[in-house]
Short mmCIF file of C-alpha atoms in Angstrom, two decimals:
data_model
loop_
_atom_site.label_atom_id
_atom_site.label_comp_id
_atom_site.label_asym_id
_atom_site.label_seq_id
_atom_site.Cartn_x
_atom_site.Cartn_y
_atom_site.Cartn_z
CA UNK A 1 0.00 0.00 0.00
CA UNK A 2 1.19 3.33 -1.25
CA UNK A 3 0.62 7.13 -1.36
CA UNK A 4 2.31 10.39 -0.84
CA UNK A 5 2.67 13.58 1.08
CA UNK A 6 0.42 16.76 -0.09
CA UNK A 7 1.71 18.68 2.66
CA UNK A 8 3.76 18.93 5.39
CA UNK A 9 2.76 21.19 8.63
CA UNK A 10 4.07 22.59 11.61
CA UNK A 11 3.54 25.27 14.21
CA UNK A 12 5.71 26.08 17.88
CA UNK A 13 2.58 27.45 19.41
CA UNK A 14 -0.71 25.79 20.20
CA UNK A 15 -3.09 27.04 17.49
CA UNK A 16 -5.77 24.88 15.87
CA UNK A 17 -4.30 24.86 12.40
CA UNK A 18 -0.74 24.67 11.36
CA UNK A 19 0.92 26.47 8.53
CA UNK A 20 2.25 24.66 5.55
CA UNK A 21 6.11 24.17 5.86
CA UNK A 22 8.61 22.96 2.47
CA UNK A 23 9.43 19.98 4.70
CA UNK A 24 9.22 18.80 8.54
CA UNK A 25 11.65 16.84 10.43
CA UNK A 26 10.65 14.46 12.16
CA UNK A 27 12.35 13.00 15.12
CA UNK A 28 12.70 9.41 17.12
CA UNK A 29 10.91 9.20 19.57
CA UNK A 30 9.38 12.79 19.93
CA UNK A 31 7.61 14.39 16.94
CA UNK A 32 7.96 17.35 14.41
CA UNK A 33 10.72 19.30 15.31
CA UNK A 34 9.83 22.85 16.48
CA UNK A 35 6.11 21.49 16.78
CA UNK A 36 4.11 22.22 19.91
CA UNK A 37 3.23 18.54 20.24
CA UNK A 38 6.63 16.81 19.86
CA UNK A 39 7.51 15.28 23.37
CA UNK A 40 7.70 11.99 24.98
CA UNK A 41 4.98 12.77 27.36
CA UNK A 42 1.79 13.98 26.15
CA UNK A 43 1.25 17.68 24.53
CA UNK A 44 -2.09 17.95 24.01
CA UNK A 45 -3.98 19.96 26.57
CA UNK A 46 -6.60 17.44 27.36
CA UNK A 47 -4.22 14.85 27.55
CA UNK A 48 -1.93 16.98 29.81
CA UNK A 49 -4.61 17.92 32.11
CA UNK A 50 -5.51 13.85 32.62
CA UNK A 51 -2.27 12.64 33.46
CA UNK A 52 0.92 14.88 31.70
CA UNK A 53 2.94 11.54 32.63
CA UNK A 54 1.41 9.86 29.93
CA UNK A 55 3.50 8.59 26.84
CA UNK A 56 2.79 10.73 24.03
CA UNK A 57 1.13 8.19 21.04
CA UNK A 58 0.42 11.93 19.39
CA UNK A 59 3.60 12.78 18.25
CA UNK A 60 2.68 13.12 14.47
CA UNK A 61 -0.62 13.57 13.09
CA UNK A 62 -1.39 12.64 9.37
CA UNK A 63 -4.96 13.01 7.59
CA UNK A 64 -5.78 12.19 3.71
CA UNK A 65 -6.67 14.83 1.55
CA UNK A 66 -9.52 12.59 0.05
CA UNK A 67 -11.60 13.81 3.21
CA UNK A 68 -11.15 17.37 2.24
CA UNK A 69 -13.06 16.92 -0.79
CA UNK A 70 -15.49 15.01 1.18
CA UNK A 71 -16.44 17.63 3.22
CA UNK A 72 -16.00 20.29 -0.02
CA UNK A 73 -18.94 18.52 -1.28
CA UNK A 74 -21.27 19.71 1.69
CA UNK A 75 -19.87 23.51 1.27
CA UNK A 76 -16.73 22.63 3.86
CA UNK A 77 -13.55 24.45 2.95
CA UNK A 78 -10.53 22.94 4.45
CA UNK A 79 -7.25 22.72 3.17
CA UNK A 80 -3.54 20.97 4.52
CA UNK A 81 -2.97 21.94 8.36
CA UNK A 82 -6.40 23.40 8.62
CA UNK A 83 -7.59 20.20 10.86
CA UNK A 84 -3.94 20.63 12.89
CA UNK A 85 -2.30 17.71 11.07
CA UNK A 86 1.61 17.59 10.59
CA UNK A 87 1.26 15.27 7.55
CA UNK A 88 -1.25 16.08 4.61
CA UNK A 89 -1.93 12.37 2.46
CA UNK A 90 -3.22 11.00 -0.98
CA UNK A 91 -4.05 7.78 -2.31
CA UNK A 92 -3.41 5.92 1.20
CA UNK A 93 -6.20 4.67 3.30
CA UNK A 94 -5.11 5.61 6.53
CA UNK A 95 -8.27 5.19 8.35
CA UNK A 96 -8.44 1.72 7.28
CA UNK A 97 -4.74 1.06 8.59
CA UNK A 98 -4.34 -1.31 11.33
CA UNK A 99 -2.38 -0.20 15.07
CA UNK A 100 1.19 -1.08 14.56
CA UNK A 101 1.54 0.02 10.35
CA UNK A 102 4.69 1.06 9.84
CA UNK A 103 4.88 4.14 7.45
CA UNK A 104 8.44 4.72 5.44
CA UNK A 105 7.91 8.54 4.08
CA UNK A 106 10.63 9.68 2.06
CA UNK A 107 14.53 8.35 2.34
CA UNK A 108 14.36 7.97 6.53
CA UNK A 109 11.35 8.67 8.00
CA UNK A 110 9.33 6.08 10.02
CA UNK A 111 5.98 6.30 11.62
CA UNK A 112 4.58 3.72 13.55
CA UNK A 113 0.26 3.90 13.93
CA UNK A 114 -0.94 4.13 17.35
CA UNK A 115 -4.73 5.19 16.72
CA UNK A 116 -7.48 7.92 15.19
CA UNK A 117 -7.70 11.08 16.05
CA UNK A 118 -10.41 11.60 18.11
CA UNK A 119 -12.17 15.17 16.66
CA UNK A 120 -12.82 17.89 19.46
CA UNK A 121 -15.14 20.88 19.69
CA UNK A 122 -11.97 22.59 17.64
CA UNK A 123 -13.33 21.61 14.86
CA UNK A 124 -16.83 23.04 14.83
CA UNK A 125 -14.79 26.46 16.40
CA UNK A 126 -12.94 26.48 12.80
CA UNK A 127 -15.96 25.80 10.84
CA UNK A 128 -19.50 25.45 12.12
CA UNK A 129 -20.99 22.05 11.38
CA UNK A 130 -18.21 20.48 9.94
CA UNK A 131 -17.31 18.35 13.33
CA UNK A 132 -20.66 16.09 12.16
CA UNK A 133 -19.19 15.56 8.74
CA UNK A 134 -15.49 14.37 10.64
CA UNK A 135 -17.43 12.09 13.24
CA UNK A 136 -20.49 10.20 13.31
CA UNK A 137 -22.23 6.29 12.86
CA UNK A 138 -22.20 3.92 10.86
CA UNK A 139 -25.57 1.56 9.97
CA UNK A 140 -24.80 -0.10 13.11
CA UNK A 141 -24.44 2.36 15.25
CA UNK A 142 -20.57 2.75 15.56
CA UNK A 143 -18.57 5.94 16.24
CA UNK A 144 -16.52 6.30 13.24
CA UNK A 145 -14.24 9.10 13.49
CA UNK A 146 -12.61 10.79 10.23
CA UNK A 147 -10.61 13.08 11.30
CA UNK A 148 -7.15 11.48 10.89
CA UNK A 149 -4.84 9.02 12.44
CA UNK A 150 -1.77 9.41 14.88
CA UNK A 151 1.66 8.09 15.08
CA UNK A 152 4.71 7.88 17.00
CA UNK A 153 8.23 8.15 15.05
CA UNK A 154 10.49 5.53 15.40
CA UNK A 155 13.12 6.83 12.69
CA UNK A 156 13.80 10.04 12.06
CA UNK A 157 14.25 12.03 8.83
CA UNK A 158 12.88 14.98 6.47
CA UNK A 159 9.24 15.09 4.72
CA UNK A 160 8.27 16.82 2.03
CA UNK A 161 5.72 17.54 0.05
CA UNK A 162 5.84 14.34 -3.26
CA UNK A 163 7.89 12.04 -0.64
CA UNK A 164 6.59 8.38 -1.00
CA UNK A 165 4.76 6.68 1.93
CA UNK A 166 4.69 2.91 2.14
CA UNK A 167 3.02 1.15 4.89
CA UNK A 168 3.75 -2.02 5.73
CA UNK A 169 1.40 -3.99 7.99
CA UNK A 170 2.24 -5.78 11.26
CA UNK A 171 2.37 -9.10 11.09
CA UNK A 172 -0.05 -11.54 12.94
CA UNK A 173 -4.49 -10.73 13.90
CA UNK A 174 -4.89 -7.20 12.90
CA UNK A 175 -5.80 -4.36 15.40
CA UNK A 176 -8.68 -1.59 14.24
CA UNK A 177 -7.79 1.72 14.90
CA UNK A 178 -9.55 3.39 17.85
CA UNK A 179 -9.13 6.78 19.22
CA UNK A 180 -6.19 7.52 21.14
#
């Protein structure tokens, strides 16, 4: 399974979106460089206010470009690092990636998936309405949740907008994604 990087985003100060960068470096263990949520404890304020001595499975967040469209369709207008991700995809199926995919972007980078994104009020502050179109049910009932996956970096290296991304599945009974 194969894609590529649309974008890559970063920003040193919380803010709900993140400006578009010519590349992001990612490193082991902790995150973007420069980014607000690189650590190895938790960044996120929600997180930070549960327990701040939790290990941080946010370090990178990526989210496929398809959904963009997705949501252009009901009169949504989002573009790469308006939904706060560091990592802006096409032609992957992320949200259909099981816990444990490793990701190889570019020469040296390596991701390893530790969940979805769970969407937050944020969303609906950036664009009215547009939370329901990131998170909802399925025919049964389910939560399914849109808005992304995360990942932890276990190699670092440079991304840039056109680097390859290959994932490579883990090996043994598959783990869904759930929100982390």
């Amino acid at each position: 399974m194969t894609g590529t990087v649309s974008a890559a985003s970063s920003n040193g100060v919380y803010s709900f979106t993140k400006p578009n960068r010519d590349s992001i470096t990612l490193l082991a263990g902790l995150g973007v460089e420069g980014d607000v949520h690189a650590g190895v404890t938790v960044k996120h304020r929600s997180r930070v206010a549960q327990d701040p001595t939790q290990p941080n499975l946010r370090q990178v967040h990526l989210i496929h470009e398809e959904l963009f469209a997705e949501v252009g369709a009901d009169g949504f207008t989002v573009t790469p690092g308006d939904l706060g991700e560091n990592i802006t995809t096409r032609g992957i199926d992320l949200l259909g990636l099981p816990v444990g995919t490793l990701l190889r972007i570019g020469e040296d980078a390596l991701l390893e998936v530790t969940g979805l994104r769970n969407p937050c009020q944020q969303i609906d502050d950036f664009q009215d309405g547009l939370l329901k179109r990131v998170v909802g049910r399925d025919e049964n009932g389910n939560i399914v949740r849109k808005a992304g996956i995360m990942s932890i970096v276990r190699e670092g290296g440079t991304v840039r907008p056109g680097d390859m991304i290959e994932a490579e599945l883990p090996s043994g009974p598959h783990r869904p994604l759930e929100r982390v």
